Amino acid sequence: MSDHLLTAAEVADQLRVSTMTVYRLIRRGELPAVRVGRNYRVRSGDLTAFLDAQVVDPATMDLSDLGDEREQA
């Protein structure tokens, strides 16, 4: 098996989001996952593909959608 399987918590840690956000992405079909028993696992390759699909062109970004990151700290 070449693709390492990641837990939702590991994916959340890498993306710096909550595990609920990871489960939401899985439920919406945005992040492919496999079910192992009662748990979901994400293939490392699927996480890489998901991230590659999220890349945005700064020239076309709507800056009004961005909040001040200092507010989140």
Short mmCIF file of N, CA and C in Angstrom, two decimals:
data_model
loop_
_atom_site.label_atom_id
_atom_site.label_comp_id
_atom_site.label_asym_id
_atom_site.label_seq_id
_atom_site.Cartn_x
_atom_site.Cartn_y
_atom_site.Cartn_z
N MET A 1 0.86 -1.18 0.00
CA MET A 1 0.00 0.00 0.00
C MET A 1 0.90 1.24 0.00
N SER A 2 0.79 2.03 -1.03
CA SER A 2 1.68 3.19 -1.14
C SER A 2 1.11 4.44 -0.46
N ASP A 3 -0.21 4.56 -0.43
CA ASP A 3 -0.83 5.72 0.21
C ASP A 3 -1.02 5.47 1.70
N HIS A 4 -0.46 6.34 2.50
CA HIS A 4 -0.62 6.26 3.95
C HIS A 4 -2.03 6.70 4.31
N LEU A 5 -2.68 6.01 5.23
CA LEU A 5 -4.03 6.38 5.66
C LEU A 5 -3.94 7.31 6.87
N LEU A 6 -4.66 8.42 6.79
CA LEU A 6 -4.65 9.43 7.85
C LEU A 6 -5.99 9.44 8.56
N THR A 7 -5.97 9.65 9.87
CA THR A 7 -7.21 9.81 10.62
C THR A 7 -7.76 11.22 10.38
N ALA A 8 -9.01 11.41 10.74
CA ALA A 8 -9.61 12.75 10.62
C ALA A 8 -8.84 13.75 11.46
N ALA A 9 -8.38 13.33 12.62
CA ALA A 9 -7.61 14.23 13.49
C ALA A 9 -6.28 14.61 12.85
N GLU A 10 -5.63 13.66 12.19
CA GLU A 10 -4.36 13.96 11.52
C GLU A 10 -4.57 14.92 10.35
N VAL A 11 -5.65 14.70 9.59
CA VAL A 11 -5.97 15.60 8.48
C VAL A 11 -6.26 17.00 9.03
N ALA A 12 -7.06 17.06 10.10
CA ALA A 12 -7.40 18.34 10.70
C ALA A 12 -6.15 19.07 11.16
N ASP A 13 -5.22 18.35 11.75
CA ASP A 13 -3.97 18.96 12.21
C ASP A 13 -3.18 19.53 11.03
N GLN A 14 -3.10 18.79 9.94
CA GLN A 14 -2.36 19.26 8.77
C GLN A 14 -3.01 20.48 8.14
N LEU A 15 -4.35 20.49 8.12
CA LEU A 15 -5.07 21.61 7.50
C LEU A 15 -5.30 22.77 8.47
N ARG A 16 -5.02 22.51 9.74
CA ARG A 16 -5.27 23.50 10.80
C ARG A 16 -6.74 23.91 10.85
N VAL A 17 -7.59 22.87 10.84
CA VAL A 17 -9.03 23.05 10.99
C VAL A 17 -9.50 22.05 12.04
N SER A 18 -10.77 22.12 12.40
CA SER A 18 -11.31 21.17 13.37
C SER A 18 -11.60 19.83 12.71
N THR A 19 -11.70 18.79 13.53
CA THR A 19 -12.07 17.48 12.99
C THR A 19 -13.49 17.53 12.41
N MET A 20 -14.36 18.36 12.97
CA MET A 20 -15.71 18.49 12.42
C MET A 20 -15.66 19.04 11.00
N THR A 21 -14.75 19.95 10.73
CA THR A 21 -14.60 20.46 9.36
C THR A 21 -14.16 19.35 8.43
N VAL A 22 -13.26 18.50 8.87
CA VAL A 22 -12.82 17.36 8.05
C VAL A 22 -14.00 16.44 7.77
N TYR A 23 -14.78 16.10 8.80
CA TYR A 23 -15.95 15.25 8.59
C TYR A 23 -16.96 15.90 7.65
N ARG A 24 -17.10 17.20 7.74
CA ARG A 24 -18.01 17.93 6.85
C ARG A 24 -17.53 17.83 5.40
N LEU A 25 -16.23 17.99 5.18
CA LEU A 25 -15.67 17.86 3.83
C LEU A 25 -15.89 16.46 3.28
N ILE A 26 -15.73 15.46 4.14
CA ILE A 26 -15.95 14.07 3.73
C ILE A 26 -17.43 13.86 3.40
N ARG A 27 -18.31 14.31 4.27
CA ARG A 27 -19.76 14.13 4.06
C ARG A 27 -20.23 14.80 2.78
N ARG A 28 -19.67 15.97 2.46
CA ARG A 28 -20.05 16.69 1.23
C ARG A 28 -19.44 16.07 -0.02
N GLY A 29 -18.52 15.13 0.15
CA GLY A 29 -17.87 14.51 -0.99
C GLY A 29 -16.71 15.32 -1.53
N GLU A 30 -16.30 16.35 -0.81
CA GLU A 30 -15.19 17.19 -1.25
C GLU A 30 -13.84 16.56 -0.96
N LEU A 31 -13.78 15.74 0.08
CA LEU A 31 -12.55 15.07 0.47
C LEU A 31 -12.82 13.56 0.48
N PRO A 32 -12.26 12.82 -0.47
CA PRO A 32 -12.50 11.37 -0.51
C PRO A 32 -11.96 10.70 0.75
N ALA A 33 -12.69 9.69 1.21
CA ALA A 33 -12.28 8.95 2.39
C ALA A 33 -12.73 7.50 2.26
N VAL A 34 -12.08 6.64 3.01
CA VAL A 34 -12.49 5.24 3.09
C VAL A 34 -12.98 4.98 4.50
N ARG A 35 -13.91 4.08 4.61
CA ARG A 35 -14.44 3.75 5.93
C ARG A 35 -13.77 2.47 6.40
N VAL A 36 -13.23 2.52 7.59
CA VAL A 36 -12.60 1.36 8.22
C VAL A 36 -13.35 1.13 9.52
N GLY A 37 -14.22 0.15 9.52
CA GLY A 37 -15.08 -0.06 10.68
C GLY A 37 -16.01 1.13 10.83
N ARG A 38 -15.95 1.77 11.98
CA ARG A 38 -16.78 2.94 12.23
C ARG A 38 -16.04 4.25 11.99
N ASN A 39 -14.81 4.15 11.52
CA ASN A 39 -13.97 5.33 11.36
C ASN A 39 -13.69 5.62 9.89
N TYR A 40 -13.40 6.88 9.61
CA TYR A 40 -12.99 7.29 8.27
C TYR A 40 -11.49 7.48 8.24
N ARG A 41 -10.90 7.13 7.10
CA ARG A 41 -9.49 7.38 6.87
C ARG A 41 -9.35 8.07 5.52
N VAL A 42 -8.39 8.96 5.42
CA VAL A 42 -8.14 9.70 4.19
C VAL A 42 -6.77 9.27 3.67
N ARG A 43 -6.74 8.86 2.41
CA ARG A 43 -5.45 8.51 1.80
C ARG A 43 -4.62 9.78 1.64
N SER A 44 -3.33 9.67 1.91
CA SER A 44 -2.47 10.85 1.81
C SER A 44 -2.50 11.43 0.40
N GLY A 45 -2.60 10.59 -0.61
CA GLY A 45 -2.69 11.08 -1.99
C GLY A 45 -3.98 11.85 -2.25
N ASP A 46 -5.08 11.41 -1.62
CA ASP A 46 -6.35 12.12 -1.76
C ASP A 46 -6.29 13.49 -1.08
N LEU A 47 -5.59 13.56 0.05
CA LEU A 47 -5.43 14.84 0.72
C LEU A 47 -4.60 15.79 -0.14
N THR A 48 -3.55 15.27 -0.75
CA THR A 48 -2.72 16.09 -1.64
C THR A 48 -3.54 16.59 -2.82
N ALA A 49 -4.34 15.71 -3.42
CA ALA A 49 -5.19 16.11 -4.55
C ALA A 49 -6.21 17.15 -4.13
N PHE A 50 -6.78 16.99 -2.93
CA PHE A 50 -7.74 17.96 -2.41
C PHE A 50 -7.08 19.33 -2.28
N LEU A 51 -5.88 19.36 -1.71
CA LEU A 51 -5.17 20.63 -1.54
C LEU A 51 -4.82 21.25 -2.88
N ASP A 52 -4.39 20.43 -3.83
CA ASP A 52 -4.06 20.95 -5.16
C ASP A 52 -5.27 21.59 -5.81
N ALA A 53 -6.45 21.05 -5.56
CA ALA A 53 -7.68 21.59 -6.16
C ALA A 53 -8.12 22.89 -5.49
N GLN A 54 -7.55 23.20 -4.33
CA GLN A 54 -7.95 24.40 -3.59
C GLN A 54 -7.12 25.63 -3.95
N VAL A 55 -6.09 25.45 -4.76
CA VAL A 55 -5.21 26.56 -5.12
C VAL A 55 -6.00 27.62 -5.87
N VAL A 56 -5.83 28.88 -5.48
CA VAL A 56 -6.55 29.98 -6.11
C VAL A 56 -5.57 30.90 -6.82
N ASP A 57 -6.08 31.60 -7.81
CA ASP A 57 -5.30 32.59 -8.54
C ASP A 57 -5.47 33.92 -7.82
N PRO A 58 -4.42 34.47 -7.22
CA PRO A 58 -4.54 35.71 -6.47
C PRO A 58 -5.13 36.86 -7.30
N ALA A 59 -4.92 36.83 -8.60
CA ALA A 59 -5.43 37.91 -9.45
C ALA A 59 -6.95 37.90 -9.53
N THR A 60 -7.56 36.74 -9.27
CA THR A 60 -9.02 36.65 -9.37
C THR A 60 -9.71 36.57 -8.01
N MET A 61 -8.95 36.71 -6.94
CA MET A 61 -9.52 36.60 -5.60
C MET A 61 -10.39 37.80 -5.26
N ASP A 62 -11.49 37.51 -4.58
CA ASP A 62 -12.35 38.57 -4.06
C ASP A 62 -11.87 38.84 -2.63
N LEU A 63 -11.14 39.91 -2.46
CA LEU A 63 -10.53 40.21 -1.15
C LEU A 63 -11.56 40.52 -0.08
N SER A 64 -12.78 40.82 -0.47
CA SER A 64 -13.81 41.10 0.54
C SER A 64 -14.18 39.83 1.31
N ASP A 65 -13.86 38.65 0.76
CA ASP A 65 -14.14 37.40 1.44
C ASP A 65 -13.11 37.08 2.53
N LEU A 66 -11.99 37.78 2.50
CA LEU A 66 -10.93 37.50 3.46
C LEU A 66 -11.11 38.34 4.71
N GLY A 67 -11.03 37.68 5.85
CA GLY A 67 -11.07 38.40 7.11
C GLY A 67 -9.67 38.76 7.52
N ASP A 68 -9.55 39.60 8.50
CA ASP A 68 -8.25 39.95 9.05
C ASP A 68 -7.80 38.78 9.91
N GLU A 69 -6.71 38.10 9.53
CA GLU A 69 -6.24 36.92 10.25
C GLU A 69 -5.87 37.26 11.69
N ARG A 70 -5.55 38.50 11.96
CA ARG A 70 -5.21 38.88 13.34
C ARG A 70 -6.41 38.73 14.26
N GLU A 71 -7.62 38.82 13.71
CA GLU A 71 -8.82 38.68 14.53
C GLU A 71 -8.98 37.26 15.03
N GLN A 72 -8.41 36.28 14.32
CA GLN A 72 -8.55 34.89 14.70
C GLN A 72 -7.52 34.46 15.73
N ALA A 73 -6.48 35.23 15.90
CA ALA A 73 -5.40 34.84 16.82
C ALA A 73 -5.80 35.06 18.26
#
